[in-house]
Short mmCIF file of C-alpha atoms and ligand atoms in Angstrom, two decimals:
data_model
loop_
_atom_site.label_atom_id
_atom_site.label_comp_id
_atom_site.label_asym_id
_atom_site.label_seq_id
_atom_site.Cartn_x
_atom_site.Cartn_y
_atom_site.Cartn_z
CA UNK H 167 106.71 174.01 172.85
CA UNK H 168 110.46 173.64 172.82
CA UNK H 169 112.43 173.11 169.64
CA UNK H 170 115.44 170.84 169.48
CA UNK H 171 118.72 172.73 169.35
CA UNK H 172 120.17 173.33 165.90
CA UNK H 173 123.00 171.00 164.90
CA UNK H 174 126.39 172.72 164.87
CA UNK H 175 127.88 171.50 161.59
CA UNK H 176 131.41 172.32 162.80
CA UNK H 177 131.17 169.31 165.08
CA UNK H 178 130.78 166.77 162.27
CA UNK H 179 133.62 165.18 160.32
CA UNK H 180 133.06 164.21 156.67
CA UNK H 181 131.34 160.92 157.51
CA UNK H 182 129.15 162.63 160.08
CA UNK H 183 128.17 165.35 157.63
CA UNK H 184 127.37 162.82 154.91
CA UNK H 185 125.11 160.99 157.34
CA UNK H 186 123.51 164.30 158.29
CA UNK H 187 122.66 165.15 154.66
CA UNK H 188 121.40 161.65 153.90
CA UNK H 189 119.13 161.89 156.96
CA UNK H 190 117.62 165.04 155.39
CA UNK H 191 116.95 163.25 152.12
CA UNK H 192 119.96 164.76 150.32
CA UNK H 193 122.90 163.21 148.47
CA UNK H 194 126.05 162.64 150.49
CA UNK H 195 128.19 164.86 148.21
CA UNK H 196 126.50 167.86 149.82
CA UNK H 197 128.97 167.27 152.67
CA UNK H 198 132.00 168.20 150.57
CA UNK H 199 130.17 171.20 149.10
CA UNK H 200 129.36 172.48 152.55
CA UNK H 201 132.89 171.86 153.81
CA UNK H 202 134.35 173.87 150.95
CA UNK H 203 132.26 176.85 151.98
CA UNK H 204 132.85 176.56 155.69
CA UNK H 205 136.54 175.66 155.78
CA UNK H 206 137.78 176.89 152.42
CA UNK H 207 135.91 180.18 152.26
CA UNK H 208 134.99 180.81 155.91
CA UNK H 209 131.36 181.25 154.79
CA UNK H 210 128.89 180.33 157.54
CA UNK H 211 125.64 181.82 156.26
CA UNK H 212 123.74 179.15 154.36
CA UNK H 213 122.11 181.83 152.19
CA UNK H 214 125.52 182.54 150.62
CA UNK H 215 126.16 178.91 149.68
CA UNK H 216 125.05 179.37 146.11
CA UNK H 217 125.66 175.86 144.81
CA UNK H 218 123.09 174.43 147.24
CA UNK H 219 119.48 174.46 146.14
CA UNK H 220 117.18 177.12 147.61
CA UNK H 221 115.13 174.44 149.32
CA UNK H 222 118.20 172.91 150.95
CA UNK H 223 119.44 176.30 152.12
CA UNK H 224 116.08 176.99 153.72
CA UNK H 225 116.08 173.57 155.38
CA UNK H 226 119.60 174.11 156.75
CA UNK H 227 118.59 177.43 158.24
CA UNK H 228 115.82 175.66 160.12
CA UNK H 229 117.81 172.81 161.57
CA UNK H 230 121.52 173.63 161.49
CA UNK H 231 124.07 176.35 161.97
CA UNK H 232 127.81 176.95 162.01
CA UNK H 233 128.55 178.17 165.53
CA UNK H 234 131.99 179.23 166.62
CA UNK H 235 133.32 180.86 169.79
CA UNK H 236 133.56 184.60 170.17
CA UNK H 237 137.02 186.19 170.17
CA UNK H 238 137.24 188.18 173.41
CA UNK H 239 140.93 189.10 173.16
CA UNK H 240 143.43 189.08 170.32
CA UNK H 241 147.01 189.77 171.39
CA UNK H 242 150.08 190.13 169.24
CA UNK H 243 153.52 189.40 170.69
CA UNK H 244 156.66 191.36 169.78
CA UNK H 245 157.94 188.22 168.05
CA UNK H 246 154.85 187.91 165.82
CA UNK H 247 153.09 185.19 167.85
CA UNK H 248 149.40 185.82 168.26
CA UNK H 249 147.06 184.61 170.98
CA UNK H 250 143.29 184.52 170.89
CA UNK H 251 141.14 184.21 173.96
CA UNK H 252 137.89 182.52 172.91
CA UNK H 253 134.66 182.47 174.90
CA UNK H 254 132.69 179.24 174.66
CA UNK H 255 128.92 179.03 174.87
CA UNK H 256 128.99 178.08 178.56
CA UNK H 257 131.10 181.13 179.42
CA UNK H 258 134.39 179.26 179.79
CA UNK H 259 137.36 180.68 177.92
CA UNK H 260 140.20 178.91 176.12
CA UNK H 261 143.36 180.10 174.41
CA UNK H 262 144.78 179.37 170.98
CA UNK H 263 148.23 180.52 169.84
CA UNK H 264 149.71 181.09 166.36
CA UNK H 265 153.50 180.88 166.07
CA UNK H 266 154.92 182.08 162.73
CA UNK H 267 158.38 180.94 161.65
CA UNK H 268 160.31 181.41 158.44
CA UNK H 269 159.27 178.14 156.85
CA UNK H 270 156.00 177.37 158.62
CA UNK H 271 153.18 178.73 160.76
CA UNK H 272 152.04 176.62 163.68
CA UNK H 273 148.75 176.80 165.52
CA UNK H 274 148.74 175.50 169.10
CA UNK H 275 145.29 174.17 169.96
CA UNK H 276 143.62 173.35 173.29
CA UNK H 277 141.72 170.11 173.86
CA UNK H 278 140.16 170.62 177.30
CA UNK H 279 139.05 173.47 179.53
CA UNK H 280 141.82 173.12 182.11
CA UNK H 281 143.57 169.83 182.79
CA UNK H 282 143.34 167.07 185.39
CA UNK H 283 146.89 165.77 185.21
CA UNK H 284 148.50 168.08 187.76
CA UNK H 285 151.99 168.23 186.29
CA UNK H 286 153.91 170.18 188.90
CA UNK H 287 155.57 172.65 186.51
CA UNK H 288 152.51 173.54 184.38
CA UNK H 289 150.33 176.55 185.04
CA UNK H 290 147.27 174.96 183.43
CA UNK H 291 147.35 172.38 186.24
CA UNK H 292 146.92 175.14 188.81
CA UNK H 293 143.63 176.11 187.22
CA UNK H 294 142.08 172.70 187.67
CA UNK H 295 139.83 170.84 185.25
CA UNK H 296 136.44 171.86 183.98
CA UNK H 297 135.46 169.78 180.95
CA UNK H 298 136.41 168.31 177.59
CA UNK H 299 136.07 170.48 174.51
CA UNK H 300 133.61 169.32 171.87
CA UNK H 301 134.79 168.49 168.35
CA UNK H 302 133.25 171.78 167.22
CA UNK H 303 135.18 173.74 169.83
CA UNK H 304 138.45 172.08 168.82
CA UNK H 305 138.10 172.58 165.06
CA UNK H 306 136.67 176.06 165.64
CA UNK H 307 140.06 177.17 167.00
CA UNK H 308 141.52 176.45 163.58
CA UNK H 309 138.54 178.04 161.86
CA UNK H 310 138.78 181.25 163.92
CA UNK H 311 142.58 181.53 163.56
CA UNK H 312 142.48 180.79 159.87
CA UNK H 313 139.86 183.46 159.32
CA UNK H 314 141.67 186.01 161.51
CA UNK H 315 144.87 185.36 159.54
CA UNK H 316 142.98 185.92 156.30
CA UNK H 317 143.62 182.40 155.01
CA UNK H 318 142.00 181.15 151.85
CA UNK H 319 142.64 177.91 150.03
CA UNK H 320 144.65 179.67 147.34
CA UNK H 321 148.03 178.17 148.19
CA UNK H 322 149.35 181.14 150.13
CA UNK H 323 148.80 179.71 153.55
CA UNK H 324 150.48 180.99 156.67
CA UNK H 325 148.96 178.31 158.83
CA UNK H 326 150.75 175.10 157.84
CA UNK H 327 151.03 173.06 161.05
CA UNK H 328 148.90 172.21 164.04
CA UNK H 329 150.12 171.09 167.45
CA UNK H 330 147.71 169.72 170.05
CA UNK H 331 149.78 171.32 172.80
CA UNK H 332 147.48 173.92 174.28
CA UNK H 333 145.48 173.43 177.43
CA UNK H 334 144.50 169.93 178.40
CA UNK H 335 145.48 166.33 177.75
CA UNK H 336 144.25 165.47 174.23
CA UNK H 337 144.22 161.71 174.78
CA UNK H 338 141.77 162.12 177.67
CA UNK H 339 139.34 163.66 175.17
CA UNK H 340 140.03 160.99 172.61
CA UNK H 341 136.95 160.81 170.37
CA UNK H 342 136.51 164.55 169.95
CA UNK H 343 140.21 165.12 169.33
CA UNK H 344 140.43 162.34 166.72
CA UNK H 345 137.34 163.62 164.91
CA UNK H 346 138.82 167.13 164.83
CA UNK H 347 142.15 165.81 163.55
CA UNK H 348 140.36 163.94 160.75
CA UNK H 349 138.77 167.23 159.71
CA UNK H 350 142.17 168.92 159.72
CA UNK H 351 143.39 166.26 157.30
CA UNK H 352 140.34 166.13 155.06
CA UNK H 353 140.91 167.56 151.58
CA UNK H 354 137.69 169.52 151.99
CA UNK H 355 138.66 170.54 155.52
CA UNK H 356 142.16 171.96 156.00
CA UNK H 357 144.05 169.39 153.92
CA UNK H 358 146.92 169.13 156.38
CA UNK H 359 149.09 166.04 156.05
CA UNK H 360 149.38 163.92 159.16
CA UNK H 361 153.05 164.81 159.43
CA UNK H 362 151.98 168.41 159.96
CA UNK H 363 149.69 167.58 162.87
CA UNK H 364 151.38 166.76 166.17
CA UNK H 365 149.61 165.44 169.22
CA UNK H 366 151.41 165.93 172.50
CA UNK H 367 150.56 163.67 175.43
CA UNK H 368 151.74 163.19 178.98
CA UNK H 369 151.58 159.46 178.21
CA UNK H 370 148.17 157.77 178.30
CA UNK H 371 149.54 154.42 177.13
CA UNK H 372 146.36 152.59 175.96
CA UNK H 373 145.25 155.68 174.05
CA UNK H 374 148.63 155.92 172.27
CA UNK H 375 148.10 152.34 171.09
CA UNK H 376 144.60 153.13 169.87
CA UNK H 377 145.67 156.35 168.17
CA UNK H 378 148.00 154.41 165.93
CA UNK H 379 144.96 152.63 164.47
CA UNK H 380 142.63 155.62 164.26
CA UNK H 381 144.69 158.62 163.20
CA UNK H 382 148.46 158.20 163.25
CA UNK H 383 149.55 161.82 163.38
CA UNK H 384 153.02 162.83 164.62
CA UNK H 385 153.46 161.96 168.26
CA UNK H 386 155.12 164.06 170.94
CA UNK H 387 155.48 162.79 174.49
CA UNK H 388 156.09 164.92 177.55
CA UNK H 389 158.91 162.95 179.17
CA UNK H 390 160.68 165.58 181.33
CA UNK H 391 162.67 163.07 183.42
CA UNK H 392 164.93 160.09 182.74
CA UNK H 393 163.73 157.92 185.64
CA UNK H 394 160.44 156.98 187.29
CA UNK H 395 161.21 158.52 190.66
CA UNK H 396 161.69 161.99 189.27
CA UNK H 397 158.96 161.62 186.63
CA UNK H 398 156.44 160.58 189.31
CA UNK H 399 157.09 163.93 190.93
CA UNK H 400 156.86 166.03 187.75
CA UNK H 401 154.17 164.11 185.84
CA UNK H 402 152.01 162.24 188.41
CA UNK H 403 150.42 160.23 185.59
CA UNK H 404 153.72 158.31 185.53
CA UNK H 405 152.58 156.32 188.57
CA UNK H 406 149.91 154.81 186.38
CA UNK H 407 151.96 154.46 183.19
CA UNK H 408 155.66 154.25 184.06
CA UNK H 409 158.45 155.11 181.65
CA UNK H 410 159.13 151.60 180.45
CA UNK H 411 155.53 150.98 179.34
CA UNK H 412 155.36 154.44 177.83
CA UNK H 413 158.49 153.94 175.75
CA UNK H 414 157.28 150.55 174.53
CA UNK H 415 154.06 152.15 173.30
CA UNK H 416 156.05 154.95 171.62
CA UNK H 417 158.27 152.44 169.85
CA UNK H 418 155.23 150.52 168.60
CA UNK H 419 153.63 153.75 167.46
CA UNK H 420 156.32 154.50 164.89
CA UNK H 421 156.95 150.81 164.13
CA UNK H 422 159.43 150.29 161.29
CA UNK H 423 158.51 153.55 159.59
CA UNK H 424 161.13 156.25 159.34
CA UNK H 425 159.16 158.42 161.72
CA UNK H 426 160.41 159.44 165.14
CA UNK H 427 158.67 160.26 168.39
CA UNK H 428 159.45 163.70 169.78
CA UNK H 429 160.22 163.66 173.49
CA UNK H 430 159.61 166.96 175.22
CA UNK H 431 161.85 167.79 178.12
CA UNK H 432 161.29 170.97 180.09
CA UNK H 433 164.53 172.12 181.73
CA UNK H 434 164.06 172.95 185.41
CA UNK H 435 167.06 174.39 187.18
CA UNK H 436 168.64 171.95 189.65
CA UNK H 437 165.82 169.41 189.16
CA UNK H 438 166.32 167.53 185.87
CA UNK H 439 169.06 169.46 184.05
CA UNK H 440 172.41 167.97 185.16
CA UNK H 441 174.98 166.26 182.92
CA UNK H 442 174.02 163.04 184.69
CA UNK H 443 170.35 163.46 183.72
CA UNK H 444 171.38 164.00 180.09
CA UNK H 445 173.46 160.81 180.09
CA UNK H 446 170.65 158.86 181.74
CA UNK H 447 168.32 160.14 179.04
CA UNK H 448 170.67 158.91 176.31
CA UNK H 449 170.74 155.44 177.85
CA UNK H 450 166.97 155.42 178.24
CA UNK H 451 166.26 156.30 174.63
CA UNK H 452 168.80 153.92 173.13
CA UNK H 453 167.19 151.99 170.29
CA UNK H 454 164.08 154.18 170.18
CA UNK H 455 163.51 156.35 167.09
CA UNK H 456 163.54 159.60 169.04
CA UNK H 457 163.97 163.32 168.70
CA UNK H 458 164.30 165.52 171.75
CA UNK H 459 162.71 168.89 172.17
CA UNK H 460 164.27 170.79 175.05
CA UNK H 461 161.91 173.42 176.46
CA UNK H 462 163.25 176.21 178.65
CA UNK H 463 160.87 176.40 181.61
CA UNK H 464 158.37 179.26 181.44
CA UNK H 465 157.77 180.56 184.93
CA UNK H 466 154.37 181.62 186.27
CA UNK H 467 153.10 183.01 189.57
CA UNK H 468 153.61 180.76 192.58
CA UNK H 469 155.87 178.20 190.97
CA UNK H 470 158.76 176.72 192.91
CA UNK H 471 160.75 176.04 189.73
CA UNK H 472 163.27 178.19 187.89
CA UNK H 473 164.45 178.11 184.30
CA UNK H 474 167.88 176.55 183.74
CA UNK H 475 170.61 179.03 182.73
CA UNK H 476 171.40 179.39 179.02
CA UNK H 477 174.81 177.75 179.66
CA UNK H 478 173.18 174.75 181.34
CA UNK H 479 170.66 174.40 178.50
CA UNK H 480 173.47 174.58 175.95
CA UNK H 481 175.53 171.96 177.78
CA UNK H 482 172.53 169.62 178.10
CA UNK H 483 171.87 170.09 174.39
CA UNK H 484 175.49 169.32 173.47
CA UNK H 485 175.63 166.09 175.47
CA UNK H 486 172.53 164.78 173.68
CA UNK H 487 173.68 166.04 170.33
CA UNK H 488 177.10 164.44 170.65
CA UNK H 489 175.42 161.13 171.41
CA UNK H 490 173.74 161.41 168.00
CA UNK H 491 170.25 162.23 169.21
CA UNK H 492 168.45 164.78 167.05
CA UNK H 493 167.83 167.55 169.55
CA UNK H 494 166.40 171.01 169.30
CA UNK H 495 165.97 173.65 171.94
CA UNK H 496 162.54 175.17 171.57
CA UNK H 497 162.66 178.93 171.25
CA UNK H 498 160.52 180.65 173.82
CA UNK H 499 157.82 182.40 171.85
CA UNK H 500 155.07 184.75 172.88
CA UNK H 501 156.03 184.90 176.55
CA UNK H 502 155.34 188.65 176.64
CA UNK H 503 151.65 187.83 176.13
CA UNK H 504 151.68 184.67 178.32
CA UNK H 505 151.35 182.49 175.25
CA UNK H 506 154.39 180.27 175.83
CA UNK H 507 154.27 176.56 176.76
CA UNK H 508 152.60 175.99 180.10
CA UNK H 509 151.40 179.58 180.35
CA UNK H 510 147.97 179.12 178.79
CA UNK H 511 145.41 179.56 181.45
CA UNK H 512 142.10 180.64 179.93
CA UNK H 513 139.47 181.61 182.46
CA UNK H 514 137.07 179.13 183.86
CA UNK H 515 135.52 177.65 186.92
CA UNK H 516 137.06 174.54 188.39
CA UNK H 517 134.22 172.14 189.02
CA UNK H 518 136.27 169.35 190.53
CA UNK H 519 137.78 169.31 193.95
CA UNK H 520 141.56 169.04 193.96
CA UNK H 521 141.58 165.76 195.83
CA UNK H 522 139.31 164.14 193.28
CA UNK H 523 141.48 165.39 190.47
CA UNK H 524 144.58 163.93 191.97
CA UNK H 525 142.87 160.58 192.41
CA UNK H 526 141.56 160.53 188.89
CA UNK H 527 144.94 161.43 187.44
CA UNK H 528 146.77 158.62 189.13
CA UNK H 529 144.23 155.86 189.55
CA UNK H 530 141.28 155.96 187.25
CA UNK H 531 142.69 156.83 183.88
N1 SAH W 900 148.94 167.49 178.09
C1 SAH W 900 149.77 167.43 176.92
C2 SAH W 900 149.76 168.67 176.06
C3 SAH W 900 149.86 170.06 176.71
S1 SAH W 900 151.36 170.74 177.26
C4 SAH W 900 151.19 167.06 177.32
O1 SAH W 900 151.45 166.92 178.51
O2 SAH W 900 152.01 166.84 176.45
C5 SAH W 900 152.46 171.12 175.99
C6 SAH W 900 153.94 171.06 176.47
O3 SAH W 900 154.33 172.19 177.30
C7 SAH W 900 154.19 169.82 177.31
O4 SAH W 900 155.39 169.20 176.95
C8 SAH W 900 154.27 170.41 178.69
O5 SAH W 900 154.90 169.54 179.55
C9 SAH W 900 155.00 171.71 178.45
N2 SAH W 900 154.90 172.66 179.57
C10 SAH W 900 153.96 172.73 180.51
N3 SAH W 900 154.21 173.69 181.38
C11 SAH W 900 155.36 174.28 180.99
C12 SAH W 900 156.13 175.39 181.48
N4 SAH W 900 155.75 176.08 182.56
N5 SAH W 900 157.24 175.72 180.81
C13 SAH W 900 157.60 175.05 179.70
N6 SAH W 900 156.92 174.02 179.20
C14 SAH W 900 155.81 173.63 179.83
#
């Protein structure tokens, strides 16, 4: 006789957990009690959850568990960044990166095993796509990092921000990503304000519109080019959702609030980094509440691109800055341990054929 698999409680947001407890004949407030143990104290053994009745603890042991991925590598960069390689139950591996700064600590989380978007300058694209991460696998990255950093809900937190900027396109794993982001915000989860959670997307326009209704966290958009011709080449998804539609959705996303959309722009030598490109970018973003994040390109094996020189990056920055656009140049962090933007690779098996991936990126999404 086969038994049904135990429910992984990490995969349930507060509503889901409440429903779970009610279905077991318990009161819904058990959800917040359990969350305090799991997220606040990193306790996963039901026997240690002393404010639950003995009978409930025994029942939970029968039907549920808190399962998280195994840490198979834990690397520390010279600059203090830390990267964990996590092995999932199916053997696939994903990477999560912690980036400490003076006034905050940011965790960069993956949303998929691999990616299907094929951006030409991103190393994740070279690995192909395997599958979406479950809600449990997304929130577990925060759980594992938080525990490894010795976090407790006592106010002295090092982990203050989350960016959905690891492997994968978060808006192509919409439901699981939103559920995980709700847990990050929940007072009994990680209690992060939505300003401290940033979702980065290559620009899935309908999903940006939906996100505004469901979980309006800070939005970052990988723009990388000031016109469609060049963006089609760098971000093939642009053929499906061209710049004009993308910018309209971004504008709607922030509405009349005082929030801004962050536009990411990776600087590729001789490709998108001229004075002319900077001026085109200024014209393009006129009237849109925007910030620009310039990212020096991080090279990887077999790429045809090169990083722009520091002088070129500085000049590009100054042109934007002088036009009054809030611009920052992202510091390259963790590149000695391959933890910088676009360098996360994980280890997994590509189950799709390249041709199919290309089709799905440009036509079916
Ligand atoms: N799919 C999402 C999130 C993942 S990428 C997105 O496209 O936004 C996070 C950021 O790193 C994106 O802006 C991405 O374009 C950038 N990036 C990818 N490869 C890079 C590389 N080799 N060097 C620098 N930045 C890179």
